mmCIF file of C-alpha atoms and ligand atoms in Angstrom:
data_model
loop_
_atom_site.group_PDB
_atom_site.id
_atom_site.type_symbol
_atom_site.label_atom_id
_atom_site.label_comp_id
_atom_site.label_asym_id
_atom_site.label_seq_id
_atom_site.Cartn_x
_atom_site.Cartn_y
_atom_site.Cartn_z
ATOM 1 C CA MET A 1291 85.209 67.755 28.689
ATOM 2 C CA LYS A 1292 84.495 68.900 25.041
ATOM 3 C CA ASP A 1293 82.537 66.895 22.536
ATOM 4 C CA ARG A 1294 83.336 66.749 19.113
ATOM 5 C CA TYR A 1295 81.389 69.986 18.382
ATOM 6 C CA ASN A 1296 83.625 71.637 20.869
ATOM 7 C CA ARG A 1297 80.742 72.111 23.415
ATOM 8 C CA THR A 1298 81.786 71.942 27.031
ATOM 9 C CA ILE A 1299 79.921 69.148 28.801
ATOM 10 C CA ASN A 1300 79.923 69.956 32.449
ATOM 11 C CA TYR A 1301 76.331 69.124 33.694
ATOM 12 C CA MET A 1302 74.668 65.845 34.342
ATOM 13 C CA ARG A 1303 70.881 65.333 35.063
ATOM 14 C CA ILE A 1304 70.411 62.251 37.123
ATOM 15 C CA SER A 1305 66.951 60.643 37.294
ATOM 16 C CA ILE A 1306 66.948 58.610 40.663
ATOM 17 C CA THR A 1307 63.460 57.047 40.151
ATOM 18 C CA ASP A 1308 60.723 56.643 37.349
ATOM 19 C CA ARG A 1309 58.047 56.585 40.281
ATOM 20 C CA CYS A 1310 56.013 59.760 41.013
ATOM 21 C CA ASN A 1311 53.317 60.783 43.278
ATOM 22 C CA LEU A 1312 51.481 62.801 40.601
ATOM 23 C CA ARG A 1313 50.139 61.955 37.196
ATOM 24 C CA CYS A 1314 50.689 64.912 34.877
ATOM 25 C CA THR A 1315 48.924 64.571 31.622
ATOM 26 C CA TYR A 1316 51.902 65.432 29.413
ATOM 27 C CA CYS A 1317 54.333 63.309 31.460
ATOM 28 C CA MET A 1318 52.834 60.120 33.261
ATOM 29 C CA PRO A 1319 49.048 60.468 33.109
ATOM 30 C CA GLN A 1320 48.585 56.845 34.321
ATOM 31 C CA ASP A 1321 50.567 54.033 35.825
ATOM 32 C CA ILE A 1322 53.420 52.764 33.979
ATOM 33 C CA SER A 1323 54.909 49.461 34.601
ATOM 34 C CA LEU A 1324 57.592 50.287 37.305
ATOM 35 C CA THR A 1325 61.146 49.353 37.280
ATOM 36 C CA SER A 1326 61.765 46.994 39.995
ATOM 37 C CA MET A 1327 64.418 48.435 42.342
ATOM 38 C CA ASP A 1328 67.080 45.735 41.399
ATOM 39 C CA ASN A 1329 67.024 47.459 38.115
ATOM 40 C CA ILE A 1330 67.591 50.793 39.442
ATOM 41 C CA LEU A 1331 71.017 52.443 40.163
ATOM 42 C CA THR A 1332 71.730 52.192 43.819
ATOM 43 C CA TYR A 1333 72.804 55.416 45.542
ATOM 44 C CA GLU A 1334 76.387 53.995 45.923
ATOM 45 C CA GLU A 1335 76.374 53.335 42.164
ATOM 46 C CA ILE A 1336 75.217 56.821 41.440
ATOM 47 C CA LEU A 1337 78.058 58.237 43.717
ATOM 48 C CA ARG A 1338 80.595 56.120 41.650
ATOM 49 C CA ILE A 1339 79.332 57.453 38.517
ATOM 50 C CA CYS A 1340 79.455 61.046 39.816
ATOM 51 C CA THR A 1341 82.846 60.443 40.953
ATOM 52 C CA ALA A 1342 83.840 59.205 37.437
ATOM 53 C CA ALA A 1343 82.097 62.083 35.864
ATOM 54 C CA VAL A 1344 83.944 64.754 37.759
ATOM 55 C CA GLU A 1345 87.243 63.440 36.533
ATOM 56 C CA LEU A 1346 85.847 64.552 33.076
ATOM 57 C CA GLY A 1347 84.887 68.143 34.224
ATOM 58 C CA ILE A 1348 81.309 67.244 34.971
ATOM 59 C CA THR A 1349 80.885 69.209 38.038
ATOM 60 C CA ARG A 1350 77.162 70.431 38.321
ATOM 61 C CA PHE A 1351 74.506 67.759 38.779
ATOM 62 C CA LYS A 1352 70.758 67.892 38.981
ATOM 63 C CA VAL A 1353 68.689 65.360 40.815
ATOM 64 C CA THR A 1354 65.336 64.641 39.092
ATOM 65 C CA GLY A 1355 63.039 61.735 38.514
ATOM 66 C CA GLY A 1356 60.191 60.768 38.375
ATOM 67 C CA GLU A 1357 59.604 62.527 41.501
ATOM 68 C CA PRO A 1358 62.916 62.285 43.330
ATOM 69 C CA LEU A 1359 61.517 63.108 46.746
ATOM 70 C CA VAL A 1360 59.488 59.774 46.669
ATOM 71 C CA ARG A 1361 62.592 57.565 46.758
ATOM 72 C CA LYS A 1362 63.825 57.066 50.187
ATOM 73 C CA GLY A 1363 67.361 58.431 51.154
ATOM 74 C CA CYS A 1364 67.186 61.152 48.343
ATOM 75 C CA VAL A 1365 68.593 63.711 50.957
ATOM 76 C CA THR A 1366 71.385 61.357 51.988
ATOM 77 C CA LEU A 1367 72.334 60.970 48.211
ATOM 78 C CA ILE A 1368 72.398 64.726 47.787
ATOM 79 C CA ARG A 1369 74.612 65.211 51.024
ATOM 80 C CA GLU A 1370 77.059 62.473 49.604
ATOM 81 C CA MET A 1371 77.082 64.106 46.290
ATOM 82 C CA LYS A 1372 78.109 67.087 47.866
ATOM 83 C CA ARG A 1373 80.977 65.614 49.716
ATOM 84 C CA ILE A 1374 82.594 64.528 46.458
ATOM 85 C CA PRO A 1375 85.624 66.566 45.841
ATOM 86 C CA GLY A 1376 85.169 68.669 42.704
ATOM 87 C CA ILE A 1377 81.327 68.719 42.702
ATOM 88 C CA GLU A 1378 80.626 72.542 42.352
ATOM 89 C CA GLN A 1379 76.700 72.321 42.541
ATOM 90 C CA VAL A 1380 73.830 69.965 43.125
ATOM 91 C CA THR A 1381 70.384 70.925 42.572
ATOM 92 C CA LEU A 1382 66.923 69.293 42.598
ATOM 93 C CA THR A 1383 63.955 69.268 40.411
ATOM 94 C CA THR A 1384 60.826 68.543 42.165
ATOM 95 C CA ASN A 1385 56.871 68.811 41.910
ATOM 96 C CA GLY A 1386 57.137 70.430 45.413
ATOM 97 C CA VAL A 1387 54.546 67.896 46.881
ATOM 98 C CA LEU A 1388 56.971 66.549 49.557
ATOM 99 C CA LEU A 1389 59.201 69.627 49.675
ATOM 100 C CA GLY A 1390 58.124 70.923 52.898
ATOM 101 C CA GLN A 1391 58.943 67.767 54.633
ATOM 102 C CA TYR A 1392 62.498 67.494 53.500
ATOM 103 C CA LEU A 1393 63.438 71.360 52.852
ATOM 104 C CA GLU A 1394 65.400 71.766 56.088
ATOM 105 C CA GLU A 1395 67.457 68.434 55.613
ATOM 106 C CA LEU A 1396 68.015 69.274 51.966
ATOM 107 C CA ILE A 1397 69.336 72.757 53.012
ATOM 108 C CA SER A 1398 71.570 71.339 55.659
ATOM 109 C CA ALA A 1399 72.758 68.665 53.233
ATOM 110 C CA GLY A 1400 74.125 71.323 51.093
ATOM 111 C CA LEU A 1401 71.551 71.693 48.265
ATOM 112 C CA ASP A 1402 72.344 74.631 45.889
ATOM 113 C CA GLY A 1403 69.032 75.349 44.466
ATOM 114 C CA VAL A 1404 65.616 73.812 43.818
ATOM 115 C CA ASN A 1405 63.395 73.727 40.633
ATOM 116 C CA ILE A 1406 59.676 73.441 41.495
ATOM 117 C CA SER A 1407 57.148 72.481 38.761
ATOM 118 C CA LEU A 1408 54.019 74.548 38.743
ATOM 119 C CA ASP A 1409 51.651 74.857 35.674
ATOM 120 C CA THR A 1410 48.842 76.673 37.166
ATOM 121 C CA LEU A 1411 47.464 78.752 40.096
ATOM 122 C CA ASP A 1412 44.067 77.300 40.048
ATOM 123 C CA ALA A 1413 43.164 74.284 42.242
ATOM 124 C CA ALA A 1414 40.777 72.711 39.920
ATOM 125 C CA ARG A 1415 43.103 73.019 36.853
ATOM 126 C CA TYR A 1416 46.063 71.597 38.945
ATOM 127 C CA GLU A 1417 44.029 68.717 39.646
ATOM 128 C CA ARG A 1418 42.994 68.239 36.071
ATOM 129 C CA ILE A 1419 46.698 68.351 34.900
ATOM 130 C CA THR A 1420 48.583 66.302 37.723
ATOM 131 C CA GLY A 1421 45.561 64.164 38.796
ATOM 132 C CA LYS A 1422 46.019 65.157 42.544
ATOM 133 C CA ASN A 1423 44.707 67.909 44.581
ATOM 134 C CA GLU A 1424 48.022 68.918 45.872
ATOM 135 C CA LEU A 1425 48.140 72.878 44.853
ATOM 136 C CA PRO A 1426 47.658 74.163 48.396
ATOM 137 C CA ALA A 1427 50.740 71.925 49.682
ATOM 138 C CA VAL A 1428 53.008 73.092 46.674
ATOM 139 C CA MET A 1429 52.358 76.715 47.048
ATOM 140 C CA GLU A 1430 52.857 76.387 50.731
ATOM 141 C CA ASN A 1431 56.146 74.595 50.084
ATOM 142 C CA ILE A 1432 57.251 77.153 47.485
ATOM 143 C CA GLY A 1433 56.808 79.734 50.039
ATOM 144 C CA ARG A 1434 58.826 77.905 52.471
ATOM 145 C CA ALA A 1435 61.568 77.376 50.153
ATOM 146 C CA ILE A 1436 61.628 81.036 49.179
ATOM 147 C CA ASP A 1437 61.836 82.077 53.027
ATOM 148 C CA SER A 1438 64.601 79.729 53.493
ATOM 149 C CA GLY A 1439 66.848 81.630 51.063
ATOM 150 C CA ILE A 1440 67.576 78.675 48.831
ATOM 151 C CA ARG A 1441 67.610 79.506 45.167
ATOM 152 C CA VAL A 1442 64.074 78.785 43.755
ATOM 153 C CA LYS A 1443 63.037 78.301 40.102
ATOM 154 C CA LEU A 1444 59.747 77.456 39.023
ATOM 155 C CA ASN A 1445 59.092 75.390 35.917
ATOM 156 C CA VAL A 1446 55.949 75.939 34.044
ATOM 157 C CA VAL A 1447 54.831 74.101 30.942
ATOM 158 C CA LEU A 1448 52.191 75.847 29.020
ATOM 159 C CA GLN A 1449 49.580 74.216 26.911
ATOM 160 C CA ASN A 1450 46.914 75.699 24.640
ATOM 161 C CA GLY A 1451 43.454 75.403 25.891
ATOM 162 C CA VAL A 1452 44.834 74.098 29.398
ATOM 163 C CA ASN A 1453 46.732 76.892 30.920
ATOM 164 C CA GLU A 1454 48.148 79.197 28.412
ATOM 165 C CA ASP A 1455 45.771 82.185 29.765
ATOM 166 C CA GLU A 1456 47.639 82.033 32.995
ATOM 167 C CA TRP A 1457 51.084 83.075 31.893
ATOM 168 C CA GLU A 1458 50.778 86.659 33.177
ATOM 169 C CA HIS A 1459 49.688 85.428 36.552
ATOM 170 C CA ILE A 1460 52.339 82.964 36.884
ATOM 171 C CA ALA A 1461 55.128 85.237 35.642
ATOM 172 C CA LEU A 1462 54.015 87.872 38.146
ATOM 173 C CA LEU A 1463 55.091 85.741 40.929
ATOM 174 C CA ALA A 1464 58.463 86.947 40.020
ATOM 175 C CA ARG A 1465 57.313 90.473 40.874
ATOM 176 C CA THR A 1466 57.070 90.117 44.481
ATOM 177 C CA ASN A 1467 59.375 86.929 44.886
ATOM 178 C CA TYR A 1468 62.791 86.372 44.847
ATOM 179 C CA LEU A 1469 62.454 83.400 42.270
ATOM 180 C CA ASP A 1470 62.868 82.759 38.622
ATOM 181 C CA VAL A 1471 59.754 81.664 36.664
ATOM 182 C CA ARG A 1472 60.678 79.655 33.679
ATOM 183 C CA PHE A 1473 58.422 78.849 30.730
ATOM 184 C CA ILE A 1474 59.337 75.697 29.118
ATOM 185 C CA GLU A 1475 58.260 74.788 25.759
ATOM 186 C CA MET A 1476 56.671 71.215 25.597
ATOM 187 C CA MET A 1477 58.818 68.868 24.194
ATOM 188 C CA PRO A 1478 57.548 65.967 21.619
ATOM 189 C CA ILE A 1479 58.774 63.325 23.888
ATOM 190 C CA GLY A 1480 56.319 60.701 25.307
ATOM 191 C CA TYR A 1481 52.882 61.971 26.015
ATOM 192 C CA GLY A 1482 54.223 65.359 25.052
ATOM 193 C CA LYS A 1483 53.941 64.506 21.431
ATOM 194 C CA ASN A 1484 50.247 64.707 21.624
ATOM 195 C CA CYS A 1485 50.045 68.034 23.455
ATOM 196 C CA ARG A 1486 49.833 71.496 22.226
ATOM 197 C CA GLY A 1487 52.425 73.400 23.694
ATOM 198 C CA VAL A 1488 52.823 77.340 23.642
ATOM 199 C CA SER A 1489 55.704 78.913 21.501
ATOM 200 C CA GLY A 1490 58.105 80.782 23.609
ATOM 201 C CA ARG A 1491 58.703 83.280 20.945
ATOM 202 C CA GLU A 1492 55.043 84.186 20.942
ATOM 203 C CA LEU A 1493 55.137 84.423 24.753
ATOM 204 C CA LEU A 1494 58.140 86.919 24.507
ATOM 205 C CA GLU A 1495 55.926 89.173 22.356
ATOM 206 C CA LYS A 1496 53.070 89.073 24.853
ATOM 207 C CA MET A 1497 55.581 89.629 27.453
ATOM 208 C CA LYS A 1498 57.055 92.687 25.623
ATOM 209 C CA ASN A 1499 53.601 94.186 25.108
ATOM 210 C CA ARG A 1500 52.582 93.673 28.671
ATOM 211 C CA TRP A 1501 55.831 94.956 30.070
ATOM 212 C CA PRO A 1502 57.444 97.410 27.461
ATOM 213 C CA ASP A 1503 60.575 98.008 29.719
ATOM 214 C CA LEU A 1504 61.394 94.327 29.812
ATOM 215 C CA GLU A 1505 65.063 93.812 29.522
ATOM 216 C CA THR A 1506 67.236 90.734 28.678
ATOM 217 C CA VAL A 1507 69.358 89.639 31.651
ATOM 218 C CA THR A 1508 73.096 89.158 30.708
ATOM 219 C CA ASP A 1509 74.391 87.665 33.773
ATOM 220 C CA ILE A 1510 74.350 83.786 34.052
ATOM 221 C CA HIS A 1511 71.333 82.433 35.945
ATOM 222 C CA GLY A 1512 72.089 78.456 35.817
ATOM 223 C CA ASN A 1513 73.218 75.698 33.990
ATOM 224 C CA GLY A 1514 70.484 75.507 31.274
ATOM 225 C CA PRO A 1515 69.449 77.136 28.018
ATOM 226 C CA ALA A 1516 66.891 79.500 29.616
ATOM 227 C CA VAL A 1517 67.035 83.177 28.391
ATOM 228 C CA TYR A 1518 66.227 85.302 31.118
ATOM 229 C CA TYR A 1519 64.168 88.662 31.307
ATOM 230 C CA HIS A 1520 63.695 91.187 34.027
ATOM 231 C CA VAL A 1521 61.228 94.038 34.409
ATOM 232 C CA PRO A 1522 62.674 96.866 36.442
ATOM 233 C CA GLY A 1523 61.571 96.670 40.073
ATOM 234 C CA TRP A 1524 60.899 92.900 40.035
ATOM 235 C CA LYS A 1525 62.597 90.809 42.690
ATOM 236 C CA GLY A 1526 62.884 87.806 40.214
ATOM 237 C CA SER A 1527 63.316 86.925 36.643
ATOM 238 C CA VAL A 1528 61.327 85.336 33.997
ATOM 239 C CA GLY A 1529 63.110 82.805 31.982
ATOM 240 C CA LEU A 1530 62.087 81.092 28.608
ATOM 241 C CA ILE A 1531 63.347 77.484 27.732
ATOM 242 C CA ASN A 1532 62.456 77.401 24.017
ATOM 243 C CA ALA A 1533 63.637 73.999 23.115
ATOM 244 C CA ILE A 1534 61.555 73.969 19.839
ATOM 245 C CA HIS A 1535 61.520 77.606 18.799
ATOM 246 C CA GLY A 1536 64.794 78.712 19.792
ATOM 247 C CA LYS A 1537 67.101 75.804 19.362
ATOM 248 C CA PHE A 1538 69.938 76.037 21.807
ATOM 249 C CA CYS A 1539 71.914 73.009 20.837
ATOM 250 C CA ALA A 1540 75.083 74.769 19.898
ATOM 251 C CA SER A 1541 75.368 75.632 23.430
ATOM 252 C CA CYS A 1542 74.237 72.188 24.887
ATOM 253 C CA ASN A 1543 76.418 71.398 28.206
ATOM 254 C CA ARG A 1544 74.588 68.130 29.398
ATOM 255 C CA ILE A 1545 74.180 64.493 29.487
ATOM 256 C CA ARG A 1546 71.533 62.538 31.220
ATOM 257 C CA LEU A 1547 71.721 59.415 33.307
ATOM 258 C CA THR A 1548 68.356 57.406 33.860
ATOM 259 C CA SER A 1549 67.591 55.622 36.873
ATOM 260 C CA ARG A 1550 68.247 52.236 35.075
ATOM 261 C CA GLY A 1551 71.874 53.415 34.458
ATOM 262 C CA LYS A 1552 71.535 54.425 30.984
ATOM 263 C CA LEU A 1553 73.516 57.483 29.826
ATOM 264 C CA LYS A 1554 71.706 59.562 27.262
ATOM 265 C CA PRO A 1555 73.793 61.877 25.113
ATOM 266 C CA CYS A 1556 70.629 63.763 23.829
ATOM 267 C CA LEU A 1557 67.102 63.901 24.705
ATOM 268 C CA CYS A 1558 65.799 63.584 21.233
ATOM 269 C CA TYR A 1559 67.410 60.135 20.611
ATOM 270 C CA GLY A 1560 66.910 56.620 21.882
ATOM 271 C CA ASP A 1561 70.759 55.844 21.856
ATOM 272 C CA THR A 1562 71.993 55.091 25.300
ATOM 273 C CA ILE A 1563 75.048 53.806 26.814
ATOM 274 C CA ASP A 1564 74.397 51.348 29.493
ATOM 275 C CA LEU A 1565 76.519 51.818 32.926
ATOM 276 C CA MET A 1566 74.611 49.154 34.706
ATOM 277 C CA PRO A 1567 76.644 45.993 33.326
ATOM 278 C CA ILE A 1568 79.851 47.789 33.954
ATOM 279 C CA LEU A 1569 78.879 48.766 37.508
ATOM 280 C CA ARG A 1570 77.304 45.204 38.344
ATOM 281 C CA ARG A 1571 80.148 43.239 36.867
ATOM 282 C CA GLY A 1572 82.614 45.258 39.059
ATOM 283 C CA GLN A 1573 80.562 44.455 42.121
ATOM 284 C CA GLU A 1574 80.601 40.963 41.509
ATOM 285 C CA GLU A 1575 84.320 40.966 40.966
ATOM 286 C CA ALA A 1576 84.933 42.772 44.164
ATOM 287 C CA ALA A 1577 82.657 40.449 46.261
ATOM 288 C CA ASN A 1578 84.515 37.245 44.952
ATOM 289 C CA GLY A 1579 87.928 38.889 44.993
ATOM 290 C CA SER A 1580 88.938 38.508 41.375
ATOM 291 C CA GLY A 1581 90.795 41.351 39.406
ATOM 292 C CA PRO A 1582 93.649 43.362 40.915
ATOM 293 C CA ASP A 1583 91.275 46.181 42.117
ATOM 294 C CA GLY A 1584 87.875 45.882 40.785
ATOM 295 C CA ASN A 1585 86.800 49.300 42.168
ATOM 296 C CA VAL A 1586 89.548 51.238 40.401
ATOM 297 C CA GLU A 1587 89.099 49.157 37.212
ATOM 298 C CA THR A 1588 85.077 49.796 37.296
ATOM 299 C CA LYS A 1589 85.815 53.625 37.868
ATOM 300 C CA ASP A 1590 87.978 53.672 34.862
ATOM 301 C CA MET A 1591 85.426 51.862 32.683
ATOM 302 C CA VAL A 1592 82.672 54.119 33.833
ATOM 303 C CA ARG A 1593 84.731 57.157 32.987
ATOM 304 C CA ARG A 1594 85.482 55.805 29.538
ATOM 305 C CA ALA A 1595 81.854 54.999 28.951
ATOM 306 C CA ILE A 1596 80.738 58.643 30.013
ATOM 307 C CA ALA A 1597 83.431 60.087 27.727
ATOM 308 C CA GLU A 1598 81.977 57.848 25.131
ATOM 309 C CA ALA A 1599 78.706 59.239 25.579
ATOM 310 C CA ILE A 1600 79.931 62.676 25.404
ATOM 311 C CA ALA A 1601 81.726 61.954 22.388
ATOM 312 C CA GLU A 1602 78.489 60.522 20.796
ATOM 313 C CA LYS A 1603 76.514 63.592 21.460
ATOM 314 C CA PRO A 1604 74.818 64.495 18.361
ATOM 315 C CA ALA A 1605 75.073 68.055 16.734
ATOM 316 C CA GLN A 1606 71.447 68.867 17.454
ATOM 317 C CA HIS A 1607 68.064 67.671 18.421
ATOM 318 C CA CYS A 1608 65.373 67.008 15.775
ATOM 319 C CA PHE A 1609 62.240 68.154 17.566
ATOM 320 C CA GLU A 1610 60.943 70.186 14.552
ATOM 321 C CA GLN A 1611 61.040 66.733 12.537
ATOM 322 C CA LYS A 1612 59.009 64.491 14.781
ATOM 323 C CA ASP A 1613 59.515 61.346 12.422
ATOM 324 C CA HIS A 1614 63.199 61.569 13.280
ATOM 325 C CA ILE A 1615 62.734 61.434 16.932
ATOM 326 C CA THR A 1616 64.035 57.818 18.141
ATOM 327 C CA GLU A 1617 63.557 58.304 21.870
ATOM 328 C CA GLU A 1618 60.478 56.243 22.969
ATOM 329 C CA SER A 1619 60.473 56.527 26.690
ATOM 330 C CA GLN A 1620 58.310 58.805 28.515
ATOM 331 C CA MET A 1621 59.674 61.869 30.206
ATOM 332 C CA VAL A 1622 58.965 60.477 33.766
ATOM 333 C CA SER A 1623 61.813 57.813 32.881
ATOM 334 C CA ILE A 1624 64.134 60.419 31.483
ATOM 335 C CA GLY A 1625 64.009 63.115 33.994
ATOM 336 C CA GLY A 1626 63.087 66.209 31.839
HETATM 337 N N1 LIG B 1358 58.805 65.277 39.079
HETATM 338 C C1 LIG B 1358 59.593 66.423 38.890
HETATM 339 C C2 LIG B 1358 58.928 67.665 38.519
HETATM 340 O O1 LIG B 1358 58.053 67.679 38.109
HETATM 341 O O2 LIG B 1358 59.647 68.576 38.548
HETATM 342 C C3 LIG B 1358 61.035 65.941 38.238
HETATM 343 C C4 LIG B 1358 60.843 65.387 36.818
HETATM 344 S S1 LIG B 1358 59.790 66.059 35.651
HETATM 345 C C5 LIG B 1358 60.103 65.010 34.505
HETATM 346 C C6 LIG B 1358 60.910 67.484 35.237
HETATM 347 C C7 LIG B 1358 60.214 68.442 34.336
HETATM 348 O O3 LIG B 1358 60.026 68.086 33.190
HETATM 349 C C8 LIG B 1358 59.134 68.987 34.944
HETATM 350 O O4 LIG B 1358 59.255 70.453 35.140
HETATM 351 C C9 LIG B 1358 58.023 68.733 33.777
HETATM 352 O O5 LIG B 1358 57.020 69.865 33.791
HETATM 353 C C10 LIG B 1358 58.876 68.789 32.671
HETATM 354 N N2 LIG B 1358 58.331 68.020 31.731
HETATM 355 C C11 LIG B 1358 57.736 66.716 31.552
HETATM 356 N N3 LIG B 1358 57.438 66.295 30.282
HETATM 357 C C12 LIG B 1358 57.751 67.543 29.417
HETATM 358 C C13 LIG B 1358 57.579 67.647 28.099
HETATM 359 N N4 LIG B 1358 57.046 66.791 27.379
HETATM 360 N N5 LIG B 1358 58.035 68.722 27.582
HETATM 361 C C14 LIG B 1358 58.824 69.896 28.481
HETATM 362 N N6 LIG B 1358 58.779 69.570 29.714
HETATM 363 C C15 LIG B 1358 58.399 68.370 30.312
HETATM 364 FE FE1 LIG B 1359 55.601 63.466 38.081
HETATM 365 FE FE2 LIG B 1359 57.100 65.419 37.379
HETATM 366 FE FE3 LIG B 1359 56.157 63.918 35.485
HETATM 367 FE FE4 LIG B 1359 54.521 65.283 36.891
HETATM 368 S S1 LIG B 1359 56.161 66.174 35.405
HETATM 369 S S2 LIG B 1359 54.195 63.146 36.229
HETATM 370 S S3 LIG B 1359 55.390 65.336 38.754
HETATM 371 S S4 LIG B 1359 57.739 63.210 36.978
#
């Protein structure tokens, strides 16, 4: 479906939980009050939303969190999503801690790719950034994912004075491995508002100086706004997601669904459309037999609500004017 700015919206990011097994400083540094499971979309509800979304031309889905792999049944959800006619792609964003445990099942469920967050190659730093000593497990799981042949992307958020000096070492992972390393600019959402991110534009200059034969990749690598670069002879590529210094709103193709059932037209603004009342009312009606066909009616209403969220997508985010940002949730509740 096209929005009112003629952008085709074909991609939905679905956060399935706001729980996480890490405590990244810029995302969820300390425990937050967790949403009770009653107020989290069930997998059945998520599948109903996906089915309605497909009818609007949303064919690509990202499962995210919190940490999606801490929610029991994540693999089953992905398997069921892949069975929905019309769904072309389901990918996962994870911190990688539990990936080894589920990798084989995820692949046999049909997962199309995995994004793994990795901000440092130094174990002590990893612990300072994430609150946990999990770097060895994550590196092992990244290796296993690459060996499995599934498409692997690494998500890296650089911060001044924290890990910006590691950009080259992390980028070099793409020299010897079939993976994409993506540097994501810190976005001023939640705890990220107080962090000093690194400009992707400046990073590109450093990359060009370091690898003068760096070339821009022209083929499409994914669903997102990353611009990819390649050094001749490297197995993988390096992507830059310059949310702040390379505003890509004109080609935005996505909406977000939070674990509480709220559709978010844009990351920057707090406006949402709540699917929960529609879904839960439909369930009640189905249970007590009222209404001609509760399921069909609910699906129509969900589809209309998604269409409304798409229609309400603003032209652009306002990250450069922090006082205009109305989103007050933490990134852990939104899913990135
Ligand atoms: N737990 C999973 C993970 O870490 O990949 C999935 C959820 S996490 C919220 C998704 C992505 O958002 C991660 O790559 C994380 O680094 C990124 N992220 C979190 N807060 C951010 C911020 N303020 N700006 C940019 N990226 C952020
Ligand atoms: Fe958890 Fe991912 Fe947020 Fe880190 S970035 S706290 S791993 S949800």
